[in-house]
XYZ file of C-alpha atoms in Angstrom:
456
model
C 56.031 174.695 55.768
C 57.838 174.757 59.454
C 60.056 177.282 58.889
C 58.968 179.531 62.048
C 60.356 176.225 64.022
C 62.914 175.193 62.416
C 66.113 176.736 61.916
C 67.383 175.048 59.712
C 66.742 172.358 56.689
C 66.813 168.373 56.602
C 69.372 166.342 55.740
C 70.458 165.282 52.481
C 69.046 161.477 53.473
C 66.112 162.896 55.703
C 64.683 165.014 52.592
C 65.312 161.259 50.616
C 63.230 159.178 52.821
C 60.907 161.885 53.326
C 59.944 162.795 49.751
C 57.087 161.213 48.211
C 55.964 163.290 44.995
C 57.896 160.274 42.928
C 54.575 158.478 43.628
C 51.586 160.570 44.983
C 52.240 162.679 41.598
C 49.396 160.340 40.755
C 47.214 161.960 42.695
C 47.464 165.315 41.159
C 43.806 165.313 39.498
C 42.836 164.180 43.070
C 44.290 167.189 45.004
C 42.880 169.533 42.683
C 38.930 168.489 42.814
C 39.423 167.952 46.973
C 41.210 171.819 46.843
C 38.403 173.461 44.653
C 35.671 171.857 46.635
C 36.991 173.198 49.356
C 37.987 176.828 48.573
C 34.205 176.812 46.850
C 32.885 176.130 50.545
C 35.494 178.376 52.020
C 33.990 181.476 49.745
C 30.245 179.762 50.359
C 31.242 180.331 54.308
C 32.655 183.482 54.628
C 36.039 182.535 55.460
C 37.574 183.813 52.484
C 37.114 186.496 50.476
C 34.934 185.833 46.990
C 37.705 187.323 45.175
C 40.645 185.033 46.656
C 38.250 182.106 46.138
C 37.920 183.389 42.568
C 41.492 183.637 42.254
C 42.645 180.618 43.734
C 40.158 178.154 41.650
C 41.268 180.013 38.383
C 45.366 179.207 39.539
C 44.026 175.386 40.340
C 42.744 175.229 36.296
C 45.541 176.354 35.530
C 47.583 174.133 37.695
C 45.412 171.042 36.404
C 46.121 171.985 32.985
C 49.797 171.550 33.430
C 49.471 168.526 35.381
C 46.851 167.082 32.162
C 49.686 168.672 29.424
C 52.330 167.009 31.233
C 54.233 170.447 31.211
C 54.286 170.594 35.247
C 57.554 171.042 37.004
C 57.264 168.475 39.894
C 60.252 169.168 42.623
C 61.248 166.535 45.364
C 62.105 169.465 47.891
C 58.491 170.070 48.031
C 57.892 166.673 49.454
C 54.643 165.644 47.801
C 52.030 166.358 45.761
C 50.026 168.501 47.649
C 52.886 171.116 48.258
C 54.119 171.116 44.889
C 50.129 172.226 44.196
C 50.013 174.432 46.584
C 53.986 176.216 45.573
C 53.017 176.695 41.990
C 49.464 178.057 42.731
C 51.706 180.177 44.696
C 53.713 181.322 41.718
C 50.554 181.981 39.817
C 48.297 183.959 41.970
C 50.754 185.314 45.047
C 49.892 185.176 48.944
C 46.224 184.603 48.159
C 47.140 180.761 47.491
C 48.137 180.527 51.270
C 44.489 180.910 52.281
C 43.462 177.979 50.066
C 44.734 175.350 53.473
C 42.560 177.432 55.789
C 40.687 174.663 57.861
C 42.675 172.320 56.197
C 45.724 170.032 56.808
C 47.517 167.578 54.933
C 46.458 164.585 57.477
C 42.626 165.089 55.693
C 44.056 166.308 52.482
C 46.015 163.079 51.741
C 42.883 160.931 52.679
C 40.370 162.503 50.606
C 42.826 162.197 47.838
C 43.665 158.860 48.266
C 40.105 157.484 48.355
C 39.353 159.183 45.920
C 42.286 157.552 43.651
C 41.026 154.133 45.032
C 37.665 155.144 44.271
C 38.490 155.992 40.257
C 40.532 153.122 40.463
C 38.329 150.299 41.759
C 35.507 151.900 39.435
C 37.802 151.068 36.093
C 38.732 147.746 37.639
C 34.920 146.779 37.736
C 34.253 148.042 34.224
C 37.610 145.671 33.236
C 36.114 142.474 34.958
C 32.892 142.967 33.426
C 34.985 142.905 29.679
C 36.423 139.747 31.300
C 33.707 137.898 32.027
C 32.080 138.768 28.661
C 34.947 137.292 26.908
C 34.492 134.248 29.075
C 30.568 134.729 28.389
C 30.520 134.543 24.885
C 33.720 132.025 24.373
C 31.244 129.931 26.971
C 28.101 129.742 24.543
C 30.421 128.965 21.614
C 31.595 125.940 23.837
C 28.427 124.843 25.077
C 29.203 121.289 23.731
C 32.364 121.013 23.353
C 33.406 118.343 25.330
C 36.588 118.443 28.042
C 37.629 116.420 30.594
C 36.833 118.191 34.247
C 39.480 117.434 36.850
C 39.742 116.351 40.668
C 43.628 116.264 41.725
C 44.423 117.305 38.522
C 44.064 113.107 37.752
C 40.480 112.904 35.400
C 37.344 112.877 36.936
C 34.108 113.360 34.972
C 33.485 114.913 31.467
C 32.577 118.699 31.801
C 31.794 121.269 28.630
C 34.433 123.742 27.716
C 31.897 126.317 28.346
C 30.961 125.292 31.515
C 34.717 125.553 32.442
C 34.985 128.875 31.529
C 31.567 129.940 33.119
C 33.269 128.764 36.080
C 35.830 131.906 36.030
C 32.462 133.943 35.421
C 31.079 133.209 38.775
C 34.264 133.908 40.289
C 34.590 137.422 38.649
C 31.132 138.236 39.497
C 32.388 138.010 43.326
C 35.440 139.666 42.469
C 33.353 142.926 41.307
C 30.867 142.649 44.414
C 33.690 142.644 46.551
C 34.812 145.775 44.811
C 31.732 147.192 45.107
C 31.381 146.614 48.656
C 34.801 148.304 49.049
C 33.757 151.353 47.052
C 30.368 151.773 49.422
C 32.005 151.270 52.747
C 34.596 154.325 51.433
C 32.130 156.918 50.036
C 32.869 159.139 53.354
C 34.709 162.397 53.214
C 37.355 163.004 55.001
C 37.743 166.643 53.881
C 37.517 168.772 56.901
C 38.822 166.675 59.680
C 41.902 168.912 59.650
C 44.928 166.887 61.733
C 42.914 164.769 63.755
C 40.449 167.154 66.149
C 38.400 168.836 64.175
C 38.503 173.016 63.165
C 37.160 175.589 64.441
C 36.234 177.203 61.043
C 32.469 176.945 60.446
C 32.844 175.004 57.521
C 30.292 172.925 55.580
C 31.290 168.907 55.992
C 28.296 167.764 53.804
C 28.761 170.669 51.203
C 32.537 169.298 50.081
C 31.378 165.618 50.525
C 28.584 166.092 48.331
C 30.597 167.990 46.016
C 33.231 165.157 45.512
C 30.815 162.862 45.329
C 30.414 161.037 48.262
C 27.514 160.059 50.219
C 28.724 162.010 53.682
C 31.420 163.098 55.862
C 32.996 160.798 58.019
C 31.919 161.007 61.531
C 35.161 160.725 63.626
C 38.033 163.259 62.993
C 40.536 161.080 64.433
C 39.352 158.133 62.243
C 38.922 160.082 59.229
C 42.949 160.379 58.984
C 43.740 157.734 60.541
C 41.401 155.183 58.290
C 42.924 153.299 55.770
C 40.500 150.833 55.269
C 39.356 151.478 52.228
C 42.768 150.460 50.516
C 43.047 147.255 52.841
C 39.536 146.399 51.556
C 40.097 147.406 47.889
C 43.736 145.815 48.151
C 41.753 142.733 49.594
C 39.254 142.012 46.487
C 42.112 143.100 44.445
C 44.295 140.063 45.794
C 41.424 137.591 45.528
C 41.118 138.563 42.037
C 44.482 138.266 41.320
C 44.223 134.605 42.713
C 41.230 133.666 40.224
C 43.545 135.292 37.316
C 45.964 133.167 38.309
C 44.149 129.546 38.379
C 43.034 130.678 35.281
C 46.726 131.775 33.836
C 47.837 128.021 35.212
C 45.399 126.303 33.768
C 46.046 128.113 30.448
C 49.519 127.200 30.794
C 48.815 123.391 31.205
C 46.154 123.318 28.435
C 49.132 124.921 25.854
C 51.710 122.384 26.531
C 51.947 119.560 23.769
C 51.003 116.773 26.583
C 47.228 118.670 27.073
C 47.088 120.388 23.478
C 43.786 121.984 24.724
C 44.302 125.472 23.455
C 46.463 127.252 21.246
C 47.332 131.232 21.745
C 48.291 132.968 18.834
C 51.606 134.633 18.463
C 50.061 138.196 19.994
C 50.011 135.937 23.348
C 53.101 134.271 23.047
C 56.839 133.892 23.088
C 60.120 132.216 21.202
C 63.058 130.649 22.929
C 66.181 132.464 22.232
C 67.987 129.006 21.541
C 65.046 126.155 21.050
C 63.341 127.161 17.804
C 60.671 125.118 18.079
C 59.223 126.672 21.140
C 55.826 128.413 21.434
C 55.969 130.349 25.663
C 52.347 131.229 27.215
C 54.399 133.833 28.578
C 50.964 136.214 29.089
C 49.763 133.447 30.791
C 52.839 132.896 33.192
C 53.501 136.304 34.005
C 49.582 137.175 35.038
C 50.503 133.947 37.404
C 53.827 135.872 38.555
C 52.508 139.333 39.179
C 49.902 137.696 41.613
C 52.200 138.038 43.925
C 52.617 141.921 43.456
C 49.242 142.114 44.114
C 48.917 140.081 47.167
C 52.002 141.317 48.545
C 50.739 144.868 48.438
C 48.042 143.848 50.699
C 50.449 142.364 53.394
C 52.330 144.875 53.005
C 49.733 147.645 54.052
C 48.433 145.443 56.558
C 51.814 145.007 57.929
C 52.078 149.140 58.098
C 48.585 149.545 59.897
C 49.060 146.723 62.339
C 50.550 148.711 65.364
C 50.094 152.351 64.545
C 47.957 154.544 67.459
C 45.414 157.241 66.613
C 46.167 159.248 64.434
C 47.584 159.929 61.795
C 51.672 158.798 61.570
C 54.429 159.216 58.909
C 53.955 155.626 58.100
C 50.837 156.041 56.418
C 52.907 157.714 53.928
C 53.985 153.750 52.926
C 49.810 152.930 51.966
C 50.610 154.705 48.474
C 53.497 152.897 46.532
C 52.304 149.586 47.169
C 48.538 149.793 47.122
C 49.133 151.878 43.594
C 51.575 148.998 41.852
C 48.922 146.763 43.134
C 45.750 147.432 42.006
C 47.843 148.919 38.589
C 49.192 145.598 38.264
C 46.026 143.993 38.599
C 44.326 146.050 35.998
C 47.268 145.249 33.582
C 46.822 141.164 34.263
C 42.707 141.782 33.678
C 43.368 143.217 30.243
C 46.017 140.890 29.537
C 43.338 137.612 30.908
C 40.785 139.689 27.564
C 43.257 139.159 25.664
C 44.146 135.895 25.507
C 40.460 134.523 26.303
C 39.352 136.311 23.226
C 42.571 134.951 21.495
C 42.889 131.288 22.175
C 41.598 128.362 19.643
C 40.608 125.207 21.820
C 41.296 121.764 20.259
C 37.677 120.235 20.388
C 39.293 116.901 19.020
C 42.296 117.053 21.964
C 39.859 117.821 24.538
C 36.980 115.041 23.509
C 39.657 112.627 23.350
C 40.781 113.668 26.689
C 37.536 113.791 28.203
C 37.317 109.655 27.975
C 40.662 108.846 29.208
C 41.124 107.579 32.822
C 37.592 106.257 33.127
C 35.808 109.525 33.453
C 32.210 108.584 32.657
C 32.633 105.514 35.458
C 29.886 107.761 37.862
C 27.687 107.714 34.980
C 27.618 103.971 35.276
C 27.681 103.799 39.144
C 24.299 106.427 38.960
C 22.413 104.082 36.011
C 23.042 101.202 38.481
C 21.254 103.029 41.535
C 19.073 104.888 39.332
C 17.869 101.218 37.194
C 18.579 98.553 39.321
C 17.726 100.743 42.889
C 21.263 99.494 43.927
C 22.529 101.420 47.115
C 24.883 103.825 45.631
C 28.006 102.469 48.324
C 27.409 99.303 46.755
C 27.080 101.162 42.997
C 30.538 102.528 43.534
C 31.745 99.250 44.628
C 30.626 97.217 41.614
C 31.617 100.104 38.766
C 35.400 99.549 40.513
C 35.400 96.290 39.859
C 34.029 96.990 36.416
C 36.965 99.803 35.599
C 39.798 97.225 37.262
C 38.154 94.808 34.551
C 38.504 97.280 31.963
C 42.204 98.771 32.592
C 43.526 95.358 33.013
C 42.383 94.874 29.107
C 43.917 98.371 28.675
C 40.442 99.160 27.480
C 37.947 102.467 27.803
C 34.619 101.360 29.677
C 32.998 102.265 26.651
C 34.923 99.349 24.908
C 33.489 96.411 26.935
C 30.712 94.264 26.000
C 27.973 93.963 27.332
C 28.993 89.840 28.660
C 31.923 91.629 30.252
C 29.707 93.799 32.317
C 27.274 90.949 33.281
C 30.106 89.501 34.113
C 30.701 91.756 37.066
C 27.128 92.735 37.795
C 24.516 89.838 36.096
C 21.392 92.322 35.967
C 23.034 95.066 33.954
C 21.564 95.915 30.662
C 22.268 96.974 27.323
C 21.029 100.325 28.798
C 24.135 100.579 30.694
C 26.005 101.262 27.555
C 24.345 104.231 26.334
C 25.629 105.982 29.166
C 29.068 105.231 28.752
C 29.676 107.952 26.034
C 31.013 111.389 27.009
C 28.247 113.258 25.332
C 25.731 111.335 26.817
C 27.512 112.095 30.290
C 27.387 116.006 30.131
C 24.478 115.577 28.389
C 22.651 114.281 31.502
C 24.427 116.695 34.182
C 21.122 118.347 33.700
C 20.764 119.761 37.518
C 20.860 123.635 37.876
C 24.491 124.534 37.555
C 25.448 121.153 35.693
C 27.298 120.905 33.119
C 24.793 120.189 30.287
C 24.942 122.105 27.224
C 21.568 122.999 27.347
C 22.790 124.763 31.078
C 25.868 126.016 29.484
C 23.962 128.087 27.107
C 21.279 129.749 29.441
C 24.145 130.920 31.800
C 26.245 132.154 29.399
C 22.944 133.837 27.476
C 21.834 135.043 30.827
C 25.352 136.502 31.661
C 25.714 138.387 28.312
C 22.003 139.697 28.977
C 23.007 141.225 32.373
C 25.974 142.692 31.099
C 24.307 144.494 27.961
C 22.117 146.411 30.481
């Protein structure tokens, strides 16, 4: 490529550091849409001549049919993907490929490609959260009233559905695939055409490639068109958030299969054996979608790390936004489809979790509310009273729902038999009737008004 300067080749270790077709092979499909929208506007403009243009877009099939097969020769001499492209079109066509770079350089070249890549990418990571949340969706309105115990410190803190557990996840997801969406907007600008950083002198058509790629314009800045990489921090950003929900979710999974919770059960497509303890059943999906978060959010401080000090423009460590940014957002779309999986696989315990659900005094708001609700008792002094009432009870090593009514009074003379209906745990999720409660009733609407959205 530099041959007129240079008199002689890299070294051995310079050609090793400076190679990176191992990776940004990947964009190959990528190259070859940015390089025949661009020859096509090259012809359209007079640069080249029709018949060049004609012959270079029939070597680029031809190229992207080796690359699809699988039968193209990729060399590391080459450096990356784009000059492997460009060498074989070479071999195909002759000197005619050398006009294809007219008005052209690598600096734009790479960053059309590359949002591009993110922009497939983030696109098939959207379409994978929506098959998430529908698994959540419909597990939800099965669950509607089962009953589970919701937690505060991990320590028991008021009955909740199953359902409305899971619809929890749904909500975060939903931000998870704005966020991507937001990302995808803010990079649907073309690069394509900014040449190094200043610009060409070609009269080429901006809006003609960006339209034909499919974006919504050309950038407006050369310098910031190959200098930008944004649109990976941004993507890399909703991908880490993501990965972060996945991985609550993978922990609480893992909790809810040990023998102490006995929540859920995943079949033996989600688990794994012990290679000495035969007796062992591993949510291994589960723990591994909790390890890989750190791939993911990693690859974001990484890139940020890389960007932090770099001037305008474009610099040989933007070659480092690839690797990473690609094993992230690959490994979140591997822990999405492996989160499917075991949400459509697992069998909850409705027995384990009911039981659950009425351990450690959980319905003892329930009574603190029918006291300011019935007797108009200030709801400091409420609390105050129902703690005396569940110190009454776990001295007896009793559930509230086992005391009489005398040993109520006893605490608090004006309380009722009314108090007692409201000591159940059906009755308590059964009366978390406020919009986004946890009432079954709730439950079902959500998760029926979820599945509705995402049928459209």
């Amino acid at each position: 490529m530099w041959g007129g300067l240079f008199a002689s080749g890299p070294a051995e270790i310079m050609q090793e550091i400076n190679a990176s077709i191992d990776f940004d092979r990947a964009l190959g499909p990528q190259d070859i849409a940015g390089s025949l929208a661009h020859v096509a506007m090259l012809a359209t403009r007079g640069i080249i001549e029709a018949a060049d243009a004609e012959a270079i877009t029939r070597g680029l099939a031809q190229v992207k049919g080796e690359i699809e097969a699988g039968t193209f020769a990729y060399s590391r001499a080459l450096e990356d993907i784009h000059m492997n492209v460009e060498s074989r079109l070479a071999e195909l066509i002759g000197p005619a490929a050398g006009r294809l770079h007219t008005a052209r350089s690598r600096n734009d070249q790479v960053a059309t490609d590359f949002k591009l890549w993110v922009r497939d990418t983030v696109e098939a990571l959207m379409g994978q959260i929506v098959g998430l949340q529908t698994a959540l969706a419909e597990r939800a309105l099965a669950s509607a009233d089962m009953v589970m115990p919701g937690f505060t410190h991990l320590q028991s803190a008021q009955p909740v559905t199953f359902g409305h557990h899971l619809l929890a996840y749904v909500e975060m997801l939903a931000r998870d695939r704005s966020r991507f969406a937001d990302a995808r907007a803010r990079a649907n600008e073309c690069p394509l055409g900014a040449a190094a950083l200043a610009g060409t002198s070609f009269p080429i058509d901006r809006a003609a490639t960006a339209t034909a790629l499919g974006f919504d314009r050309p950038t407006a800045n050369s310098l910031d068109s190959v200098a930008d990489r944004d649109f990976v921090l941004e993507a890399l950003s909703a991908a880490a958030i993501c990965a972060v929900h996945l991985s609550r979710f993978a922990e609480e999974i893992v909790l809810w299969t040990t023998p102490q919770f006995g929540f859920v059960r995943l079949s033996d497509a989600f688990s794994t054996g012990s290679s000495i303890m035969p007796q062992k059943r591993n949510p291994d999906a589960a723990e591994l979608v909790r390890g890989k978060t750190g791939r993911v959010t990693g690859s974001l401080v990484g890139l940020l790390t890389v960007m932090k000090g770099l001037p305008l423009a474009y610099s040989k460590d933007m070659q480092e936004d690839k690797e990473g940014a690609m094993d992230g957002l690959r490994t979140l779309s591997l822990c999405v489809a492996a989160m499917t999986g075991m949400v459509r696989d697992m069998a909850p315990d409705a027995a384990k979790m009911k039981a659950a659900a009425g351990s450690g005094y959980s319905t003892a708001t329930d009574l603190a509310d029918w006291l300011v609700r019935t007797l108009k008792m200030p709801f400091r002094e409420a609390h105050h009273v129902t703690g005396r009432i569940v110190a009454l009870a776990s001295g007896k090593g009793a559930p509230l729902e086992a005391l009489t009514l005398a040993e109520l009074q006893s605490v608090e003379p004006r309380i009722n038999a009314g108090a007692l209906e409201v000591l159940g745990v059906e009755n308590s999720v059964r009366s978390r009737t406020s919009y986004g409660g946890t009432a079954p009733d709730n439950v079902r609407a959500q998760a029926k008004g979820w599945l509705e959205r995402f049928s459209t």
